[in-house]
Coordinates of C-alpha atoms and ligand atoms in Angstrom, one line a residue:
M1 CA 15.3 20.2 -23.1
E2 CA 12.9 18.4 -20.8
V3 CA 13.1 14.5 -21.0
P4 CA 9.6 13.0 -21.5
I5 CA 8.4 10.6 -18.8
L6 CA 9.4 7.1 -19.7
R7 CA 6.8 4.4 -19.7
I8 CA 8.8 1.8 -17.9
G9 CA 6.4 -1.0 -19.1
S10 CA 7.5 -0.4 -22.5
V11 CA 11.1 -0.8 -22.0
K12 CA 12.6 -4.2 -22.7
A13 CA 16.3 -3.8 -22.2
V14 CA 18.1 -2.7 -18.9
T15 CA 20.5 -0.8 -21.0
R16 CA 17.7 1.4 -22.4
F17 CA 16.5 2.0 -18.8
Q18 CA 20.0 2.9 -17.8
E19 CA 20.3 5.3 -20.6
H20 CA 17.0 7.0 -19.5
L21 CA 18.3 7.5 -16.1
R22 CA 21.4 9.1 -17.5
S23 CA 19.4 11.5 -19.7
L24 CA 17.4 12.4 -16.6
G25 CA 20.6 13.2 -14.8
V26 CA 19.6 11.1 -11.7
T27 CA 21.8 8.5 -9.8
I28 CA 20.0 5.3 -9.4
P29 CA 22.3 2.4 -9.4
C30 CA 21.2 -0.5 -11.6
D31 CA 22.8 -3.9 -12.3
R32 CA 22.6 -5.6 -15.7
E33 CA 22.4 -9.1 -14.4
I34 CA 20.4 -10.6 -11.6
E35 CA 22.4 -12.8 -9.2
R36 CA 20.7 -16.0 -8.3
G37 CA 20.6 -18.0 -5.0
T38 CA 21.8 -17.5 -1.6
N39 CA 24.7 -15.4 -2.7
S40 CA 22.5 -12.6 -4.2
P41 CA 22.9 -9.5 -2.4
L42 CA 19.1 -9.7 -1.8
R43 CA 19.4 -13.0 0.0
L44 CA 22.4 -12.2 2.4
P45 CA 21.3 -12.1 6.1
I46 CA 21.6 -9.1 8.4
R47 CA 23.0 -9.7 11.9
S48 CA 23.4 -6.6 13.9
G49 CA 23.1 -5.8 17.7
G50 CA 21.4 -9.2 18.5
I51 CA 19.0 -8.7 15.7
K52 CA 19.0 -11.4 12.8
I53 CA 17.1 -10.9 9.5
G54 CA 17.3 -13.7 7.0
N55 CA 17.5 -11.6 3.8
R56 CA 17.4 -8.1 2.5
I57 CA 13.8 -8.0 1.3
A58 CA 11.1 -6.1 3.4
V59 CA 7.4 -5.7 3.2
Q60 CA 6.6 -2.0 3.9
P61 CA 3.4 -1.3 6.1
M62 CA 0.2 -0.6 4.1
E63 CA -2.8 0.7 6.0
G64 CA -5.9 -1.4 5.6
W65 CA -9.2 -0.2 5.1
D66 CA -10.7 -3.6 5.4
G67 CA -10.7 -4.5 9.1
T68 CA -14.1 -4.9 11.1
S69 CA -15.5 -1.8 12.7
E70 CA -14.2 -3.1 16.0
G71 CA -10.7 -3.2 14.6
N72 CA -10.2 -6.8 13.9
P73 CA -8.8 -8.3 10.8
S74 CA -11.3 -9.4 8.1
E75 CA -10.9 -12.2 5.6
S76 CA -9.2 -9.8 3.1
T77 CA -6.8 -8.6 5.7
V78 CA -5.8 -12.3 6.4
R79 CA -5.3 -12.8 2.8
R80 CA -3.0 -9.8 2.5
W81 CA -0.9 -10.9 5.4
R82 CA -0.7 -14.4 4.0
R83 CA 0.6 -13.0 0.7
F84 CA 3.3 -10.9 2.7
G85 CA 4.5 -14.3 4.2
A86 CA 4.6 -15.8 0.8
S87 CA 6.7 -13.0 -0.6
G88 CA 9.9 -14.5 0.8
A89 CA 10.7 -11.2 2.6
K90 CA 12.3 -11.9 6.0
L91 CA 11.5 -8.5 7.4
I92 CA 7.8 -7.6 7.9
W93 CA 7.9 -4.0 8.8
G94 CA 4.6 -3.4 10.5
G95 CA 2.2 -5.2 8.1
E96 CA 0.0 -2.2 8.3
A97 CA -0.6 0.8 10.5
V98 CA -2.5 -0.4 13.7
A99 CA -4.1 2.2 15.8
I100 CA -3.2 2.3 19.5
A101 CA -6.7 3.8 20.4
P102 CA -10.1 3.9 18.6
E103 CA -10.1 7.7 18.3
G104 CA -6.6 7.5 16.6
R105 CA -7.7 5.5 13.7
A106 CA -7.2 6.8 10.1
N107 CA -10.3 5.1 9.0
P108 CA -13.1 3.2 10.5
N109 CA -11.9 0.0 9.3
Q110 CA -8.2 0.4 10.5
L111 CA -6.9 -2.4 12.8
L112 CA -6.8 -1.5 16.4
I113 CA -4.6 -3.0 19.1
A114 CA -6.8 -3.6 22.2
H115 CA -7.9 -6.5 24.5
H116 CA -10.8 -7.6 22.1
T117 CA -8.5 -7.8 19.1
E118 CA -5.7 -9.7 20.7
K119 CA -6.6 -13.1 19.5
D120 CA -7.0 -12.1 15.9
L121 CA -3.9 -10.1 15.7
A122 CA -2.0 -13.0 17.0
Q123 CA -3.7 -15.3 14.4
L124 CA -2.8 -12.8 11.8
R125 CA 0.9 -13.1 12.7
T126 CA 0.7 -16.9 12.9
T127 CA -0.8 -17.1 9.4
L128 CA 1.9 -15.0 8.0
V129 CA 4.6 -17.1 9.5
D130 CA 2.9 -20.4 8.3
E131 CA 2.6 -19.2 4.9
H132 CA 6.3 -17.9 4.9
R133 CA 7.4 -21.4 6.0
R134 CA 5.3 -23.1 3.5
A135 CA 6.6 -20.9 0.7
T136 CA 10.2 -20.8 1.5
G137 CA 10.9 -23.8 3.6
S138 CA 11.9 -22.1 6.8
D139 CA 10.9 -19.2 9.0
D140 CA 14.5 -19.0 10.2
G141 CA 15.5 -15.2 10.4
L142 CA 11.8 -13.9 9.9
L143 CA 11.5 -10.7 11.9
I144 CA 7.9 -9.3 12.3
G145 CA 6.9 -6.0 13.6
L146 CA 3.7 -4.2 14.1
Q147 CA 3.4 -0.5 13.2
L148 CA 1.8 1.4 15.9
T149 CA 0.1 4.8 15.2
H150 CA -2.1 7.5 16.2
S151 CA -3.2 9.4 13.1
G152 CA -3.3 13.0 14.6
R153 CA -4.4 15.5 11.8
Y154 CA -5.6 12.5 9.7
C155 CA -7.9 10.8 12.1
R156 CA -11.1 9.5 10.7
P157 CA -12.3 7.0 13.2
N158 CA -16.0 6.9 12.6
K159 CA -16.8 7.6 9.0
H160 CA -14.4 7.4 6.0
D161 CA -15.6 10.7 4.8
R162 CA -15.6 12.6 8.1
A163 CA -12.3 14.1 9.2
E164 CA -11.9 14.3 13.0
P165 CA -8.4 15.8 13.4
R166 CA -6.4 15.9 16.4
I167 CA -3.6 18.4 15.7
A168 CA -0.3 19.2 17.4
F169 CA 0.0 22.7 16.0
H170 CA -1.8 25.1 13.5
H171 CA -0.4 24.6 10.0
P172 CA -1.4 27.5 7.8
I173 CA -1.8 25.4 4.7
L174 CA -3.0 22.1 6.0
D175 CA -5.5 23.7 8.4
R176 CA -7.1 25.5 5.4
R177 CA -7.5 22.3 3.6
L178 CA -9.3 20.7 6.6
R179 CA -11.3 23.9 6.9
L180 CA -10.2 24.3 10.6
P181 CA -11.1 27.6 12.2
E182 CA -8.2 29.6 13.8
D183 CA -9.4 28.7 17.3
F184 CA -9.5 24.8 16.5
P185 CA -8.2 23.3 19.7
L186 CA -4.7 21.7 19.8
L187 CA -4.1 18.5 21.6
T188 CA -3.1 19.4 25.2
D189 CA 0.1 18.2 26.6
A190 CA -2.1 16.2 29.1
E191 CA -3.7 14.6 26.1
I192 CA -0.5 13.8 24.5
E193 CA 0.8 12.2 27.9
S194 CA -2.3 9.9 27.7
I195 CA -1.4 8.9 24.1
V196 CA 2.1 8.1 25.2
E197 CA 0.5 5.8 27.8
Q198 CA -1.6 4.1 25.2
F199 CA 1.5 3.5 23.1
H200 CA 3.1 1.7 26.1
V201 CA 0.0 -0.6 26.6
A202 CA -0.2 -1.3 22.8
A203 CA 3.6 -2.2 22.7
V204 CA 3.2 -4.5 25.7
R205 CA 0.3 -6.3 24.1
A206 CA 2.2 -6.6 20.7
W207 CA 5.2 -8.2 22.7
K208 CA 2.9 -10.6 24.4
L209 CA 1.3 -11.5 21.0
G210 CA 4.7 -12.6 19.7
F211 CA 5.7 -9.7 17.6
D212 CA 9.4 -9.1 17.5
F213 CA 9.3 -5.3 17.4
V214 CA 7.0 -2.3 17.2
D215 CA 7.5 0.5 14.9
I216 CA 6.7 3.9 16.5
K217 CA 5.5 5.4 13.3
H218 CA 7.1 9.0 12.7
C219 CA 6.0 9.6 9.1
H220 CA 3.5 10.8 6.5
G221 CA 1.8 13.6 8.6
Y222 CA 0.5 11.4 11.3
L223 CA 0.7 12.5 15.0
A224 CA 4.3 11.6 15.8
H225 CA 5.5 13.0 12.5
E226 CA 3.5 16.3 13.2
L227 CA 5.1 16.4 16.6
V228 CA 8.7 16.5 15.4
A229 CA 7.7 19.4 13.2
A230 CA 5.9 21.3 16.0
H231 CA 8.4 24.2 16.0
T232 CA 5.5 26.7 16.7
R233 CA 3.9 24.7 19.6
G234 CA 4.4 25.9 23.2
G235 CA 4.6 23.6 26.2
S236 CA 6.6 20.3 26.8
Y237 CA 6.1 18.9 23.2
G238 CA 6.9 21.9 21.0
G239 CA 9.7 24.3 20.1
S240 CA 13.1 23.0 20.8
F241 CA 14.4 19.6 19.4
E242 CA 14.3 18.2 22.9
N243 CA 10.7 19.0 23.2
R244 CA 9.7 17.8 19.8
T245 CA 11.3 14.4 20.4
R246 CA 9.9 14.1 24.0
F247 CA 6.9 11.9 22.8
L248 CA 9.4 9.4 21.2
R249 CA 11.6 9.4 24.2
Q250 CA 8.7 8.8 26.6
I251 CA 7.2 6.1 24.5
V252 CA 10.6 4.3 24.3
E253 CA 11.1 4.7 28.0
G254 CA 7.7 2.9 28.9
I255 CA 8.2 0.2 26.3
R256 CA 11.7 -0.7 27.8
A257 CA 10.1 -0.9 31.2
G258 CA 7.0 -2.9 30.2
A259 CA 8.2 -5.1 27.3
P260 CA 12.0 -5.6 27.8
G261 CA 12.4 -8.1 25.2
L262 CA 10.7 -6.1 22.4
Y263 CA 12.8 -4.5 19.7
I264 CA 11.8 -1.0 18.7
G265 CA 11.9 0.5 15.3
V266 CA 11.0 3.9 13.9
R267 CA 9.7 4.6 10.4
L268 CA 10.6 8.3 9.7
S269 CA 9.8 10.7 7.0
A270 CA 13.4 11.8 6.7
F271 CA 12.5 15.0 4.8
D272 CA 9.5 16.8 3.6
T273 CA 8.4 19.5 1.3
V274 CA 5.5 22.1 1.4
P275 CA 2.0 20.7 0.5
F276 CA 1.3 20.4 -3.3
R277 CA -1.8 20.9 -5.3
H278 CA -2.8 20.5 -8.9
D279 CA -2.2 23.4 -11.3
P280 CA -5.7 24.5 -12.2
E281 CA -4.2 26.5 -15.2
R282 CA -2.9 23.2 -16.7
S283 CA -6.0 21.0 -16.1
S284 CA -8.0 20.1 -19.0
S285 CA -11.4 18.2 -19.6
G286 CA -11.5 16.7 -16.1
K287 CA -7.7 15.8 -16.1
L288 CA -6.0 17.4 -13.2
G289 CA -2.9 19.5 -13.8
P290 CA 0.5 18.7 -12.7
G291 CA 1.5 19.4 -9.0
I292 CA 2.8 22.7 -7.9
P293 CA 3.7 23.8 -4.4
E294 CA 1.0 25.8 -2.4
H295 CA 2.1 29.4 -1.9
Y296 CA 4.5 29.5 0.9
E297 CA 6.4 32.8 0.2
N298 CA 4.7 34.6 3.1
L299 CA 5.6 31.8 5.4
I300 CA 9.3 32.2 5.3
P301 CA 11.1 31.1 7.5
Y302 CA 8.9 28.0 7.2
R303 CA 8.3 26.4 10.6
Y304 CA 5.8 23.7 9.6
G305 CA 7.9 20.8 8.5
F306 CA 10.6 18.2 9.6
G307 CA 13.7 17.9 7.4
V308 CA 12.8 20.9 5.2
N309 CA 14.9 24.0 4.5
P310 CA 13.2 26.9 6.4
L311 CA 14.3 29.4 3.8
N312 CA 13.3 27.3 0.8
P313 CA 10.9 24.7 2.1
T314 CA 10.7 23.0 -1.3
Q315 CA 14.2 21.7 -0.6
A316 CA 15.1 18.9 2.0
D317 CA 17.4 19.8 4.9
L318 CA 18.7 16.7 6.7
T319 CA 20.4 18.5 9.6
E320 CA 17.6 17.5 12.1
T321 CA 17.2 14.2 10.5
I322 CA 20.8 13.4 11.4
R323 CA 20.1 14.7 15.0
F324 CA 17.2 12.4 15.2
L325 CA 19.0 9.3 14.0
S326 CA 21.7 10.1 16.5
L327 CA 19.0 10.2 19.1
L328 CA 17.7 6.7 17.9
E329 CA 21.4 5.4 18.3
D330 CA 21.5 6.8 21.9
L331 CA 18.1 5.2 22.8
G332 CA 19.5 1.8 21.5
I333 CA 17.2 1.7 18.6
R334 CA 18.6 0.0 15.5
L335 CA 15.7 -0.6 13.2
V336 CA 15.1 2.4 11.0
N337 CA 12.8 2.7 8.0
L338 CA 13.3 5.7 5.9
T339 CA 10.5 7.3 3.9
A340 CA 9.4 10.8 2.9
G341 CA 6.7 13.4 2.8
S342 CA 3.0 12.5 3.1
P343 CA 0.4 10.8 0.8
Y344 CA -2.0 13.6 1.9
Y345 CA -0.2 16.5 0.8
N346 CA 2.9 15.6 -1.5
P347 CA 2.1 12.1 -2.7
H348 CA 4.8 12.4 -5.6
I349 CA 7.5 12.7 -2.8
Q350 CA 6.1 9.9 -0.9
R351 CA 5.2 7.3 -3.4
P352 CA 6.3 8.1 -7.1
A353 CA 3.5 7.2 -9.5
L354 CA 2.5 7.7 -13.1
Y355 CA -1.1 8.1 -12.3
P356 CA -2.3 10.2 -9.5
P357 CA -4.8 9.2 -6.9
S358 CA -8.3 10.9 -7.6
D359 CA -7.4 13.8 -5.1
G360 CA -3.9 14.2 -6.3
Y361 CA -2.2 15.7 -9.3
Q362 CA -0.3 14.7 -12.4
P363 CA 3.3 14.0 -11.7
P364 CA 5.3 17.2 -11.7
E365 CA 8.5 15.3 -12.6
D366 CA 9.4 11.9 -14.0
P367 CA 8.6 9.7 -10.9
L368 CA 12.1 8.2 -11.2
I369 CA 13.4 11.5 -9.9
G370 CA 11.1 10.8 -6.8
V371 CA 12.7 7.4 -6.5
A372 CA 16.2 8.8 -6.8
R373 CA 15.4 11.4 -4.1
Q374 CA 14.5 8.9 -1.6
M375 CA 17.3 6.5 -2.4
E376 CA 19.9 9.3 -2.2
A377 CA 18.7 10.5 1.2
T378 CA 18.9 6.9 2.4
R379 CA 22.4 6.4 1.0
F380 CA 23.6 9.6 2.6
L381 CA 22.2 8.7 6.0
K382 CA 23.2 5.0 5.9
Q383 CA 26.8 6.4 5.3
K384 CA 26.5 8.5 8.4
F385 CA 24.9 5.8 10.6
P386 CA 26.6 2.5 9.4
K387 CA 25.3 0.7 12.6
L388 CA 21.7 1.4 12.0
I389 CA 19.7 -1.3 10.1
M390 CA 18.1 0.9 7.3
V391 CA 15.1 0.0 5.3
G392 CA 14.7 2.0 2.1
S393 CA 11.3 2.9 0.4
A394 CA 9.6 3.9 -2.9
Y395 CA 11.1 1.2 -5.0
S396 CA 7.8 0.0 -6.7
Y397 CA 7.9 2.5 -9.4
L398 CA 11.0 0.8 -10.9
Q399 CA 8.7 -2.0 -12.1
E400 CA 10.6 -4.3 -14.4
F401 CA 14.0 -2.9 -13.2
L402 CA 13.2 -3.2 -9.5
P403 CA 15.4 -6.3 -9.0
H404 CA 18.2 -4.7 -10.9
V405 CA 18.1 -1.5 -8.8
A406 CA 17.5 -3.3 -5.4
Q407 CA 20.6 -5.6 -6.0
A408 CA 22.7 -2.7 -7.1
A409 CA 21.6 -0.6 -3.9
L410 CA 22.3 -3.4 -1.6
R411 CA 25.6 -4.4 -3.3
L412 CA 26.9 -0.8 -3.0
G413 CA 25.8 -0.6 0.7
W414 CA 23.3 2.2 0.0
V415 CA 20.6 0.5 2.2
D416 CA 20.4 -2.6 4.2
S417 CA 17.0 -3.8 3.2
V418 CA 14.9 -3.1 0.3
G419 CA 11.2 -2.4 1.4
L420 CA 8.3 -2.8 -1.1
G421 CA 4.9 -1.3 -0.7
R422 CA 2.5 -1.3 -3.7
M423 CA 4.4 -4.1 -5.5
M424 CA 3.5 -6.3 -2.4
L425 CA -0.1 -5.9 -3.3
T426 CA 0.4 -7.1 -6.9
Y427 CA 3.3 -9.4 -7.0
P428 CA 4.6 -9.9 -3.6
E429 CA 7.2 -12.6 -4.7
I430 CA 8.9 -10.4 -7.3
L431 CA 12.3 -10.1 -5.6
W432 CA 12.1 -13.7 -4.5
D433 CA 11.5 -14.8 -8.1
A434 CA 14.2 -12.7 -9.5
T435 CA 16.8 -14.3 -7.1
E436 CA 15.4 -17.8 -7.8
G437 CA 16.1 -17.2 -11.5
H438 CA 12.4 -17.5 -12.4
V439 CA 11.1 -15.4 -15.3
I440 CA 9.6 -12.1 -14.0
Q441 CA 5.7 -12.3 -14.5
R442 CA 5.2 -8.9 -16.3
K443 CA 1.4 -9.0 -16.0
R444 CA 1.7 -8.8 -12.3
I445 CA 3.9 -5.7 -12.0
C446 CA 2.4 -2.8 -10.2
R447 CA 2.0 0.1 -12.7
T448 CA 1.3 2.7 -10.1
F449 CA -2.3 3.3 -11.1
S450 CA -2.9 4.5 -7.6
D451 CA -6.4 2.7 -7.3
C452 CA -5.1 1.3 -4.1
T453 CA -5.2 4.7 -2.7
T454 CA -8.1 6.2 -4.6
A455 CA -10.5 3.3 -3.7
P456 CA -10.2 3.5 0.1
R457 CA -10.4 7.3 0.0
K458 CA -13.9 6.6 -1.6
G459 CA -14.9 4.2 1.0
L460 CA -13.9 0.9 -0.7
P461 CA -11.7 -1.9 0.9
S462 CA -8.0 -2.0 0.5
G463 CA -6.4 -3.7 -2.5
C464 CA -5.2 -3.5 -6.0
Y465 CA -8.3 -3.3 -8.1
P466 CA -6.6 -3.2 -11.7
L467 CA -4.3 -6.3 -11.2
D468 CA -5.3 -8.4 -8.3
S469 CA -7.9 -11.0 -9.6
Y470 CA -9.4 -11.2 -6.0
Y471 CA -10.8 -7.7 -6.6
K472 CA -11.5 -8.2 -10.3
E473 CA -13.8 -11.2 -9.5
S474 CA -15.6 -9.3 -6.9
E475 CA -18.3 -6.7 -7.6
L476 CA -16.0 -4.1 -6.1
A477 CA -14.2 -3.4 -9.4
E478 CA -17.5 -2.5 -10.9
R479 CA -18.3 -0.2 -8.0
L480 CA -15.0 1.5 -8.4
T481 CA -15.6 2.3 -12.0
E482 CA -18.9 3.6 -11.1
L483 CA -17.2 6.0 -8.6
K484 CA -14.6 7.1 -11.1
M485 CA -17.3 8.2 -13.4
Q486 CA -19.1 10.2 -10.8
Ligands
LIG501 C1 -2.4 1.6 0.0 C2 -1.2 2.0 0.6 C3 -1.3 2.1 2.1 C4 -0.2 2.6 2.9 N1 -0.2 2.5 4.3 C5 1.0 2.9 5.0 C6 1.0 2.7 6.3 O1 0.0 2.1 7.0 N2 2.0 3.0 7.1 C7 3.1 3.5 6.4 O2 4.2 3.7 7.0 N3 3.2 3.6 5.0 C8 2.1 3.3 4.4 N4 2.1 3.3 2.9 C9 3.3 3.8 2.3 C10 4.2 2.6 1.9 O3 4.5 1.9 3.0 C11 5.4 2.9 1.0 O4 6.2 3.9 1.7 C12 5.0 3.7 -0.3 O5 3.9 3.0 -0.9 C13 6.2 3.9 -1.2 O6 6.7 2.5 -1.5 P1 6.4 1.7 -2.8 O7 7.1 2.5 -3.9 O8 7.0 0.4 -2.7 O9 4.8 1.6 -3.0 C14 1.0 3.0 2.2 C15 0.9 2.8 0.8 C16 0.0 2.4 0.1 C17 0.1 2.3 -1.4
LIG502 S1 -3.7 -0.1 -7.6 FE1 -2.3 -1.8 -8.0 S2 -1.2 -1.3 -9.7 FE2 -2.2 0.5 -8.9 S3 -0.6 1.4 -7.6 FE3 -1.9 0.3 -6.4 S4 -0.8 -1.8 -6.3 FE4 0.0 -0.8 -8.0

């Protein structure tokens, strides 16, 4: 019998939550008591390969849609980074995706790293550090990176509703979604080489601005992630594993030469699945149906993903993920952040949620299954690569029980650092509060309404409209309601 989806907000006792996990048949470790103070597993430092991180709490990168059109931070961006600083997290993984070139932006208000944005980006970092020091008493062990990106297939540099894709290969399902003709041009090898150079320049800038590391983003369907899946591409960047990872290796080589003191990290979609869509047969009165995979039966062996089983692409296959992590070790990269899938074509895999974004679908499974899937992949990979510092993702859906699960996962060595995305928009200090022994403020817990995704896709700035008073007070909340009704 199918177990109904549990509304976590209605559960008072951790034992009831544990019971639900058992009935779902998923393995998510969950402690009953939260340990306080500096001995809490969440507060222990990480020291590895010269890298020092003061605790096990990380802020995940979250793309901003509120920079200026020139790519500088706005007041809202500064506010968000200040709150990241106040979270108590000692690892700031990227802050948000920052484009390495104007044409590689995912939205016209995404931050850009360039000569004219240097001053404000440096200030953004300083604001975060100052706030962190104010909130926690010290910035010792604070490690801050910048996530560098080219959005590839998902470039929208000029208008929020105008896709300007730069693709690495033809994807039979995703090309159709973007209405790309068969002869739509691929990025040439020469164009990819010049993007590699743009990454070099961007990383050197980030280093000079005082960032401790850069993340060469390899996730969520953006360019570098598409390249590792470019099995069907010819030339130097497609086909063999060696060719598909050439982009990474060339970027790393140039960074090492130009910014020798800069650490490098990689955020990777460790596995993927075929694109999902809502089931029209189960949609009713404007409510989207649950997600189902697009037809892929005529595409076997499936050659359009990374970390998928080619014979059954709805299942993960970590063989190449393991190879990729070995390559990172060989390249001397220690900082790894594991995520999965893409928000564009399988959001339930990437960010488990009860409510879908407006262009999504109802959850095809209890979102806790999605949380467990990412946690299990991270556990498995951490076991294989004990020397890599691994950050895990997709914890926000755990809501009240996030501290219990985070503590247990760290205690058991499933992961080195617990990364929070959406929860950082509503209640950045949740894990800090838990380990300080403060009462958890239930009203501030992210309930995965997905408005932080829906709103920007409709042209509104970033933020949590339902729970963050900053947005409630502004007229934007009204505007969002209007848009929802359209
Ligand atoms: C509004 C929003 C923007 C995001 N932007 C990025 C991004 O720029 N880079 C990235 O790697 N992940 C991005 N993500 C994904 C998050 O980092 C994270 O992996 C995801 O939300 C799941 O974690 P959570 O359950 O803690 O939210 C974004 C997520 C949200 C909700
Ligand atoms: S809009 Fe707010 S409550 Fe909803 S998912 Fe985003 S952060 Fe969470």
